[in-house]
Short mmCIF file of C-alpha atoms in Angstrom, two decimals:
data_model
loop_
_atom_site.label_atom_id
_atom_site.label_comp_id
_atom_site.label_asym_id
_atom_site.label_seq_id
_atom_site.Cartn_x
_atom_site.Cartn_y
_atom_site.Cartn_z
CA MET P 1 -10.42 16.12 -7.43
CA LYS P 2 -8.50 17.78 -4.62
CA ALA P 3 -5.46 16.16 -3.02
CA PHE P 4 -7.20 16.14 0.37
CA GLU P 5 -10.94 15.82 0.23
CA VAL P 6 -14.14 14.52 1.72
CA VAL P 7 -16.45 13.17 -0.97
CA THR P 8 -19.95 11.78 -1.17
CA GLU P 9 -19.62 9.82 -4.41
CA PRO P 10 -17.83 6.47 -4.88
CA ILE P 11 -14.04 6.83 -4.75
CA ASN P 12 -11.92 6.03 -7.78
CA PRO P 13 -8.57 5.19 -6.16
CA GLN P 14 -6.61 5.44 -9.40
CA LEU P 15 -7.15 9.22 -9.49
CA TYR P 16 -5.19 9.60 -6.26
CA ALA P 17 -2.43 7.22 -7.34
CA ASP P 18 -2.06 9.19 -10.58
CA TYR P 19 -1.96 12.46 -8.66
CA VAL P 20 1.04 11.46 -6.53
CA LEU P 21 3.07 9.84 -9.33
CA ARG P 22 6.17 11.76 -10.46
CA PRO P 23 9.35 10.92 -12.41
CA GLU P 24 11.28 10.74 -9.10
CA ALA P 25 8.85 8.17 -7.70
CA GLY P 26 9.98 4.56 -7.66
CA ALA P 27 7.10 3.42 -5.47
CA VAL P 28 3.46 4.24 -4.97
CA THR P 29 1.41 2.74 -2.14
CA LEU P 30 -2.33 2.95 -2.35
CA PHE P 31 -4.37 2.01 0.69
CA THR P 32 -8.11 1.58 0.48
CA GLY P 33 -10.23 1.03 3.56
CA HIS P 34 -13.38 -0.93 2.81
CA VAL P 35 -16.64 -1.60 4.61
CA ARG P 36 -16.17 -5.05 6.12
CA GLU P 37 -19.11 -7.37 6.55
CA TRP P 38 -18.08 -8.99 9.82
CA THR P 39 -16.48 -7.33 12.84
CA GLN P 40 -15.95 -9.43 15.95
CA GLY P 41 -18.79 -11.75 15.04
CA VAL P 42 -21.25 -8.96 14.34
CA ARG P 43 -22.58 -8.62 10.82
CA THR P 44 -22.59 -5.09 9.45
CA MET P 45 -25.44 -4.27 7.07
CA TYR P 46 -23.95 -0.96 5.99
CA LEU P 47 -22.10 2.03 7.40
CA ALA P 48 -22.94 5.70 7.57
CA TYR P 49 -20.08 8.18 7.74
CA GLU P 50 -20.41 11.78 8.83
CA ALA P 51 -17.75 14.49 8.77
CA TYR P 52 -17.16 18.02 9.87
CA VAL P 53 -16.17 18.61 6.28
CA PRO P 54 -14.11 21.83 6.28
CA MET P 55 -12.13 20.79 9.34
CA ALA P 56 -11.73 17.22 8.07
CA GLU P 57 -10.23 18.42 4.78
CA LYS P 58 -7.94 20.78 6.70
CA LYS P 59 -6.74 17.92 8.92
CA LEU P 60 -6.21 15.60 5.95
CA ALA P 61 -4.03 18.27 4.34
CA GLU P 62 -2.19 18.68 7.65
CA ILE P 63 -1.42 14.94 7.67
CA GLY P 64 -0.12 15.28 4.11
CA ARG P 65 2.22 18.08 5.19
CA GLU P 66 3.39 16.10 8.21
CA ILE P 67 4.35 13.25 5.91
CA GLU P 68 6.08 15.39 3.32
CA VAL P 69 8.21 16.90 6.11
CA LYS P 70 8.85 13.59 7.88
CA TRP P 71 9.74 11.65 4.73
CA GLU P 72 11.52 13.75 2.13
CA GLY P 73 10.47 13.30 -1.46
CA THR P 74 7.04 11.89 -0.69
CA ARG P 75 3.80 13.15 -2.16
CA VAL P 76 0.41 12.39 -0.63
CA ALA P 77 -3.27 12.43 -1.54
CA ILE P 78 -6.14 11.34 0.70
CA ALA P 79 -9.89 11.14 0.25
CA HIS P 80 -12.60 10.01 2.65
CA ARG P 81 -16.13 9.26 1.60
CA ILE P 82 -19.15 10.07 3.74
CA GLY P 83 -22.80 9.07 3.59
CA GLU P 84 -24.16 5.54 3.41
CA LEU P 85 -21.62 2.92 2.33
CA GLN P 86 -22.33 -0.69 1.47
CA ILE P 87 -20.16 -3.76 2.11
CA SER P 88 -16.84 -3.52 0.18
CA ASP P 89 -17.33 0.16 -0.69
CA ILE P 90 -14.21 2.27 -0.28
CA ALA P 91 -14.40 4.57 2.75
CA VAL P 92 -10.91 6.00 2.52
CA VAL P 93 -8.07 6.07 0.01
CA ILE P 94 -4.48 7.07 0.78
CA ALA P 95 -1.92 7.42 -2.00
CA VAL P 96 1.76 8.01 -1.26
CA SER P 97 4.60 8.19 -3.74
CA SER P 98 8.24 8.09 -2.77
CA PRO P 99 11.60 7.55 -4.42
CA HIS P 100 11.96 4.32 -2.37
CA ARG P 101 9.48 1.68 -1.32
CA LYS P 102 10.12 1.49 2.42
CA THR P 103 9.10 5.09 2.86
CA ALA P 104 5.99 4.64 0.75
CA TYR P 105 4.75 1.88 3.07
CA GLU P 106 5.68 3.66 6.29
CA ALA P 107 4.21 6.99 5.29
CA ASN P 108 0.99 5.42 4.09
CA GLU P 109 0.48 3.53 7.35
CA TYR P 110 1.28 6.72 9.27
CA ALA P 111 -1.48 8.49 7.35
CA ILE P 112 -4.21 6.02 8.31
CA GLU P 113 -3.14 6.07 11.96
CA ARG P 114 -3.28 9.87 12.00
CA ILE P 115 -6.67 9.89 10.28
CA LYS P 116 -7.99 7.73 13.09
CA GLU P 117 -6.60 10.19 15.64
CA ILE P 118 -7.34 13.68 14.43
CA VAL P 119 -9.71 13.85 11.47
CA PRO P 120 -13.30 14.69 12.46
CA ILE P 121 -15.08 11.86 10.69
CA TRP P 122 -17.42 9.42 12.39
CA LYS P 123 -18.69 6.01 11.50
CA LYS P 124 -22.09 4.63 12.40
CA GLU P 125 -22.40 0.86 12.13
CA ILE P 126 -25.79 -0.45 11.19
CA TRP P 127 -26.41 -4.09 12.14
CA GLU P 128 -29.49 -6.22 11.63
CA ASP P 129 -30.67 -5.34 15.12
CA GLY P 130 -29.37 -1.88 15.87
CA GLU P 131 -26.96 0.88 15.10
CA GLU P 132 -24.35 2.95 16.87
CA TRP P 133 -21.91 5.75 16.33
CA ILE P 134 -18.47 4.27 16.77
CA GLY P 135 -15.92 6.14 18.87
CA ASP P 136 -13.14 5.35 21.29
CA GLN P 137 -15.32 3.24 23.49
CA LYS P 138 -16.02 0.69 20.71
CA LYS P 139 -19.23 -0.44 22.34
CA LYS P 140 -21.23 -3.21 20.74
CA PRO P 141 -24.77 -4.33 21.63
CA LYS P 142 -23.50 -7.34 23.53
CA GLU P 143 -26.82 -8.93 24.52
CA GLU P 144 -27.99 -8.81 20.96
CA VAL P 145 -24.98 -10.50 19.41
CA VAL P 146 -25.86 -13.95 18.11
CA MET R 1 -23.03 35.12 18.98
CA ILE R 2 -21.12 31.95 18.23
CA GLU R 3 -22.15 28.99 16.15
CA LEU R 4 -22.08 25.55 17.75
CA HIS R 5 -21.87 22.32 15.74
CA TYR R 6 -22.73 18.90 17.12
CA PHE R 7 -21.65 15.68 15.44
CA ALA R 8 -22.36 11.95 15.58
CA GLY R 9 -23.08 10.75 19.14
CA ILE R 10 -22.98 14.30 20.47
CA ARG R 11 -25.69 15.28 17.97
CA VAL R 12 -27.80 12.39 19.23
CA LEU R 13 -27.36 13.79 22.75
CA THR R 14 -28.19 17.40 21.87
CA GLY R 15 -30.93 16.47 19.42
CA ILE R 16 -29.85 19.24 17.06
CA PRO R 17 -26.96 19.54 14.60
CA LYS R 18 -26.19 23.17 15.38
CA GLU R 19 -27.33 26.30 17.12
CA SER R 20 -26.29 29.91 17.63
CA VAL R 21 -25.79 31.10 21.19
CA ASN R 22 -24.77 34.27 22.92
CA PHE R 23 -21.23 33.68 24.07
CA SER R 24 -18.11 35.82 23.84
CA ASN R 25 -14.86 36.53 25.59
CA GLN R 26 -15.19 33.37 27.60
CA THR R 27 -12.97 30.34 27.58
CA VAL R 28 -13.45 26.86 26.20
CA GLU R 29 -13.67 25.71 29.82
CA ASP R 30 -16.56 28.12 30.33
CA LEU R 31 -18.28 26.72 27.26
CA TRP R 32 -17.94 23.20 28.64
CA LYS R 33 -19.70 24.29 31.82
CA TRP R 34 -22.47 25.98 29.87
CA ALA R 35 -22.88 22.96 27.60
CA ASP R 36 -22.92 20.43 30.42
CA GLU R 37 -25.67 22.36 32.12
CA LYS R 38 -27.76 22.48 28.95
CA TYR R 39 -26.90 18.94 27.77
CA PRO R 40 -26.10 16.88 30.86
CA GLY R 41 -23.48 14.24 30.12
CA ILE R 42 -21.87 16.03 27.19
CA ARG R 43 -18.74 16.60 29.24
CA ASN R 44 -18.31 12.92 29.99
CA SER R 45 -18.53 11.99 26.33
CA SER R 46 -14.77 12.25 25.66
CA ALA R 47 -15.52 14.91 23.06
CA ARG R 48 -13.02 17.61 22.20
CA ILE R 49 -13.85 21.18 21.29
CA ALA R 50 -12.62 22.77 18.08
CA VAL R 51 -12.68 26.53 17.59
CA ASN R 52 -12.61 27.70 13.99
CA GLU R 53 -11.64 24.20 12.83
CA GLU R 54 -8.71 23.75 15.22
CA TYR R 55 -8.65 21.70 18.40
CA ALA R 56 -8.72 24.13 21.33
CA LEU R 57 -7.28 24.18 24.84
CA PRO R 58 -9.52 24.74 27.89
CA THR R 59 -7.93 28.16 28.37
CA ASP R 60 -8.46 29.34 24.78
CA VAL R 61 -10.80 32.30 24.51
CA ILE R 62 -13.86 32.14 22.29
CA GLU R 63 -14.82 35.37 20.54
CA SER R 64 -18.09 36.44 19.03
CA GLY R 65 -18.31 35.16 15.45
CA ASP R 66 -16.30 32.01 16.18
CA THR R 67 -17.44 28.62 14.98
CA VAL R 68 -17.20 25.97 17.65
CA ALA R 69 -17.59 22.23 17.17
CA PHE R 70 -18.02 19.42 19.66
CA ILE R 71 -15.89 16.59 18.28
CA PRO R 72 -16.67 13.16 19.76
CA PRO R 73 -13.93 10.52 19.47
CA VAL R 74 -13.29 10.22 15.74
CA SER R 75 -13.77 6.93 13.93
CA GLY R 76 -12.92 7.56 10.30
CA GLY R 77 -10.91 5.25 8.09
CA MET F 1 -5.68 -11.82 -15.86
CA LYS F 2 -4.10 -14.41 -13.60
CA ALA F 3 -3.47 -13.76 -9.91
CA PHE F 4 0.27 -14.26 -10.41
CA GLU F 5 1.57 -13.31 -13.77
CA VAL F 6 4.32 -11.89 -15.92
CA VAL F 7 2.94 -9.57 -18.58
CA THR F 8 4.29 -7.61 -21.51
CA GLU F 9 1.54 -4.99 -21.77
CA PRO F 10 1.01 -1.98 -19.47
CA ILE F 11 -0.31 -2.99 -16.06
CA ASN F 12 -3.73 -1.82 -14.88
CA PRO F 13 -3.35 -1.99 -11.08
CA GLN F 14 -7.07 -1.77 -10.40
CA LEU F 15 -7.59 -5.27 -11.85
CA TYR F 16 -5.43 -6.74 -9.11
CA ALA F 17 -7.02 -4.67 -6.35
CA ASP F 18 -10.45 -5.82 -7.54
CA TYR F 19 -9.28 -9.43 -7.62
CA VAL F 20 -8.28 -9.48 -3.95
CA LEU F 21 -11.31 -7.62 -2.61
CA ARG F 22 -13.79 -9.69 -0.59
CA PRO F 23 -16.60 -8.96 1.90
CA GLU F 24 -14.26 -9.92 4.76
CA ALA F 25 -11.64 -7.40 3.63
CA GLY F 26 -11.41 -4.14 5.54
CA ALA F 27 -8.16 -3.11 3.90
CA VAL F 28 -6.51 -3.40 0.53
CA THR F 29 -2.92 -2.30 -0.08
CA LEU F 30 -1.77 -1.82 -3.62
CA PHE F 31 1.91 -1.32 -4.27
CA THR F 32 3.17 -0.22 -7.66
CA GLY F 33 6.86 -0.11 -8.47
CA HIS F 34 7.65 2.48 -11.12
CA VAL F 35 10.60 3.22 -13.35
CA ARG F 36 12.39 6.07 -11.60
CA GLU F 37 14.27 8.66 -13.58
CA TRP F 38 17.16 9.26 -11.19
CA THR F 39 19.07 6.66 -9.16
CA GLN F 40 22.05 7.81 -7.15
CA GLY F 41 22.64 10.73 -9.47
CA VAL F 42 22.45 8.64 -12.64
CA ARG F 43 19.67 9.38 -15.07
CA THR F 44 17.82 6.36 -16.39
CA MET F 45 16.55 6.63 -19.98
CA TYR F 46 14.45 3.49 -19.76
CA LEU F 47 14.56 -0.03 -18.33
CA ALA F 48 14.38 -3.43 -19.93
CA TYR F 49 13.09 -6.33 -17.88
CA GLU F 50 13.59 -9.97 -18.71
CA ALA F 51 12.11 -12.99 -16.94
CA TYR F 52 12.29 -16.73 -16.90
CA VAL F 53 8.55 -16.58 -17.30
CA PRO F 54 7.24 -20.00 -16.18
CA MET F 55 9.48 -20.08 -13.13
CA ALA F 56 8.78 -16.42 -12.32
CA GLU F 57 5.02 -17.03 -12.29
CA LYS F 58 5.53 -20.12 -10.14
CA LYS F 59 7.61 -18.13 -7.66
CA LEU F 60 5.09 -15.28 -7.56
CA ALA F 61 2.37 -17.80 -6.73
CA GLU F 62 4.65 -19.31 -4.08
CA ILE F 63 5.02 -15.87 -2.46
CA GLY F 64 1.23 -15.54 -2.49
CA ARG F 65 0.88 -18.88 -0.70
CA GLU F 66 3.56 -17.91 1.83
CA ILE F 67 1.59 -14.78 2.65
CA GLU F 68 -1.78 -16.50 2.89
CA VAL F 69 -0.27 -18.96 5.38
CA LYS F 70 1.70 -16.35 7.35
CA TRP F 71 -1.20 -13.86 7.60
CA GLU F 72 -4.60 -15.56 7.88
CA GLY F 73 -7.41 -14.08 5.87
CA THR F 74 -5.20 -12.35 3.31
CA ARG F 75 -5.57 -12.64 -0.43
CA VAL F 76 -2.80 -11.72 -2.84
CA ALA F 77 -2.29 -10.92 -6.53
CA ILE F 78 1.00 -9.95 -8.15
CA ALA F 79 1.99 -9.02 -11.69
CA HIS F 80 5.36 -8.06 -13.12
CA ARG F 81 5.83 -6.50 -16.51
CA ILE F 82 8.76 -7.31 -18.77
CA GLY F 83 10.14 -5.70 -21.92
CA GLU F 84 11.06 -2.06 -22.36
CA LEU F 85 9.58 0.29 -19.76
CA GLN F 86 9.68 4.07 -19.80
CA ILE F 87 9.98 6.47 -16.86
CA SER F 88 6.97 6.17 -14.50
CA ASP F 89 5.72 2.95 -16.12
CA ILE F 90 4.60 0.30 -13.65
CA ALA F 91 7.05 -2.59 -13.41
CA VAL F 92 5.31 -4.49 -10.64
CA VAL F 93 1.96 -4.43 -8.86
CA ILE F 94 1.18 -6.16 -5.57
CA ALA F 95 -2.36 -6.24 -4.21
CA VAL F 96 -3.13 -7.60 -0.76
CA SER F 97 -6.48 -7.65 1.00
CA SER F 98 -6.90 -8.41 4.66
CA PRO F 99 -9.55 -8.05 7.34
CA HIS F 100 -7.27 -5.54 9.11
CA ARG F 101 -4.96 -2.85 7.83
CA LYS F 102 -1.73 -3.67 9.67
CA THR F 103 -1.55 -7.05 8.00
CA ALA F 104 -2.28 -5.59 4.58
CA TYR F 105 0.75 -3.30 4.86
CA GLU F 106 3.07 -5.94 6.31
CA ALA F 107 2.13 -8.64 3.85
CA ASN F 108 2.49 -6.30 0.90
CA GLU F 109 5.97 -5.22 1.94
CA TYR F 110 6.89 -8.85 2.53
CA ALA F 111 5.86 -9.62 -1.05
CA ILE F 112 8.14 -7.03 -2.65
CA GLU F 113 11.08 -8.14 -0.49
CA ARG F 114 10.54 -11.76 -1.53
CA ILE F 115 10.19 -10.80 -5.20
CA LYS F 116 13.61 -9.20 -4.98
CA GLU F 117 15.02 -12.40 -3.49
CA ILE F 118 13.58 -15.32 -5.40
CA VAL F 119 11.71 -14.36 -8.56
CA PRO F 120 13.80 -14.82 -11.72
CA ILE F 121 13.32 -11.39 -13.23
CA TRP F 122 16.14 -9.08 -14.23
CA LYS F 123 16.37 -5.40 -14.85
CA LYS F 124 18.69 -3.74 -17.33
CA GLU F 125 19.18 -0.02 -16.79
CA ILE F 126 19.81 2.03 -19.89
CA TRP F 127 21.49 5.39 -19.25
CA GLU F 128 22.53 8.05 -21.71
CA ASP F 129 26.01 6.55 -21.88
CA GLY F 130 25.62 2.85 -21.30
CA GLU F 131 23.56 -0.01 -20.01
CA GLU F 132 23.90 -2.85 -17.56
CA TRP F 133 22.02 -5.81 -16.18
CA ILE F 134 21.41 -5.06 -12.53
CA GLY F 135 22.07 -7.78 -9.99
CA ASP F 136 23.37 -8.08 -6.45
CA GLN F 137 26.55 -6.25 -7.24
CA LYS F 138 24.73 -3.04 -8.20
CA LYS F 139 27.62 -1.86 -10.34
CA LYS F 140 27.37 1.48 -12.08
CA PRO F 141 29.71 2.83 -14.78
CA LYS F 142 31.56 5.02 -12.30
CA GLU F 143 33.89 6.84 -14.67
CA GLU F 144 31.01 7.80 -16.86
CA VAL F 145 28.80 9.29 -14.16
CA VAL F 146 28.59 13.04 -14.55
CA MET W 1 19.86 -34.32 -23.43
CA ILE W 2 19.02 -31.42 -21.16
CA GLU W 3 18.00 -27.91 -22.05
CA LEU W 4 20.03 -25.03 -20.64
CA HIS W 5 18.64 -21.49 -20.33
CA TYR W 6 20.81 -18.42 -19.84
CA PHE W 7 19.42 -15.11 -18.63
CA ALA W 8 20.45 -11.46 -18.34
CA GLY W 9 24.16 -11.06 -17.54
CA ILE W 10 24.74 -14.79 -17.90
CA ARG W 11 23.31 -14.67 -21.41
CA VAL W 12 25.72 -11.86 -22.24
CA LEU W 13 28.53 -14.14 -21.03
CA THR W 14 27.42 -17.25 -22.96
CA GLY W 15 26.35 -15.29 -26.02
CA ILE W 16 23.33 -17.56 -26.46
CA PRO W 17 19.95 -17.71 -24.68
CA LYS W 18 19.77 -21.50 -24.60
CA GLU W 19 21.25 -24.74 -25.84
CA SER W 20 20.70 -28.47 -25.60
CA VAL W 21 23.58 -30.56 -24.26
CA ASN W 22 24.26 -34.18 -23.53
CA PHE W 23 24.09 -34.50 -19.79
CA SER W 24 22.36 -36.98 -17.54
CA ASN W 25 22.65 -38.60 -14.16
CA GLN W 26 25.16 -36.04 -13.05
CA THR W 27 24.84 -33.50 -10.28
CA VAL W 28 24.34 -29.77 -10.33
CA GLU W 29 27.93 -29.51 -9.09
CA ASP W 30 29.06 -31.47 -12.16
CA LEU W 31 27.12 -29.10 -14.38
CA TRP W 32 28.81 -26.11 -12.78
CA LYS W 33 32.23 -27.66 -13.63
CA TRP W 34 31.15 -28.34 -17.20
CA ALA W 35 29.75 -24.83 -17.59
CA ASP W 36 32.76 -23.08 -16.09
CA GLU W 37 35.00 -24.90 -18.54
CA LYS W 38 32.86 -23.89 -21.51
CA TYR W 39 32.07 -20.36 -20.24
CA PRO W 40 34.96 -19.29 -18.02
CA GLY W 41 33.80 -17.03 -15.20
CA ILE W 42 30.19 -18.29 -15.11
CA ARG W 43 30.82 -19.85 -11.71
CA ASN W 44 31.98 -16.57 -10.20
CA SER W 45 28.87 -14.76 -11.37
CA SER W 46 26.83 -15.46 -8.20
CA ALA W 47 24.27 -17.25 -10.37
CA ARG W 48 22.10 -20.03 -9.01
CA ILE W 49 20.97 -23.08 -10.93
CA ALA W 50 17.32 -24.02 -11.22
CA VAL W 51 16.24 -27.48 -12.33
CA ASN W 52 12.75 -27.74 -13.72
CA GLU W 53 11.92 -24.27 -12.37
CA GLU W 54 13.09 -24.90 -8.81
CA TYR W 55 16.32 -23.73 -7.22
CA ALA W 56 18.62 -26.74 -6.94
CA LEU W 57 21.29 -27.88 -4.48
CA PRO W 58 24.82 -28.80 -5.69
CA THR W 59 24.08 -32.45 -4.91
CA ASP W 60 20.80 -32.63 -6.83
CA VAL W 61 20.90 -34.98 -9.78
CA ILE W 62 20.01 -33.78 -13.24
CA GLU W 63 18.23 -36.30 -15.48
CA SER W 64 17.88 -36.40 -19.21
CA GLY W 65 14.90 -34.27 -20.25
CA ASP W 66 15.35 -31.75 -17.43
CA THR W 67 15.24 -28.05 -18.05
CA VAL W 68 18.06 -26.23 -16.32
CA ALA W 69 18.38 -22.46 -15.94
CA PHE W 70 21.30 -20.31 -14.84
CA ILE W 71 19.74 -17.62 -12.68
CA PRO W 72 21.96 -14.59 -12.08
CA PRO W 73 21.13 -12.44 -9.02
CA VAL W 74 17.57 -11.34 -9.58
CA SER W 75 16.63 -7.67 -9.80
CA GLY W 76 12.90 -7.53 -10.36
CA GLY W 77 10.52 -5.12 -8.67
#
């Protein structure tokens, strides 16, 4: 594994938690983002993620550096999976260790917000009756929603 | 020559994932104009342009050999 | 495993993350509290945790119910280990799933704060030159600190 | 008879982890007085009393058969 990576195989979150653990760490937060079946009344069949892989890994590492500067003593690892993901599959894992717990929560939440801002990864939702690449506009096939 | 990469919704619009085009010593703004002529609507897609894996400003200059990507609004996580 | 338990063996955090995962869940936060080597310049050799086990498990379950009422759609599992723990060992794991990420972070942090308020579990720190049960007072053997 | 449990720093003070004592139909406040006489200083320890695994108020009545615990400030996590 790399500390900041885009992968195509199922994610084992424990690897990333283990990576960030150190004797100085009193707290580790591990966030996993999963494919959710229902979003605003629309049933997702599965998701397809695509990435601009080299840039995405660079941006993930950049987020890690931002965090390690912003919150002293933290250590970060992030992985995002691409390809077809089924309901409950892990799309993203963020592991943060810190001497103290408050920082571990804050820094972890910061990471997911930044991922959603700057990392070139895209999600396509596939419903029973259509599909769409999801971006800022968050369009949904309104007429087709049951 | 520069290499252009298209992703997600932008790739649907262009119909191709990448292409090489003759382009050098022109700005990102110039590339937008060229692209919008070839792929009408691409400019209104809220995409950003990255040059060599970094988000670029409209005034940044693109050199021959650069890799350029059209980055539609990201939706990872 | 039980969803709210006090254990004596090493904790496998993944069990608790798996327990809370559901098709409705878009986010799972997993917090692990670890034995930290250094606290305010004092080196910890190891920790010993003691619990009033039946009441502790009852209070952990109560925290879980508080969360599931406060944040709709969440699911919670918590385990705390007792006995002697070495540096980096997991003392506590908190898993929270939620449809949305913000809630998963908030509810998880709420759980650890509540554990520190109401769950009858005590920590004894063992340093090179002494030991002490840690409580509100947070005393340290001042003269002996190098 | 009631069963008394002592934990952590309180156990260090009492020297024993538990004991059975004759006590019934008296309040938690009464138990505190009894305990502070037998174990001077226990009342100043910031401990709370739990009756049958629930934190109790000073006015709560303890019945024969109850399990009572002296809970020093907790420090889990």
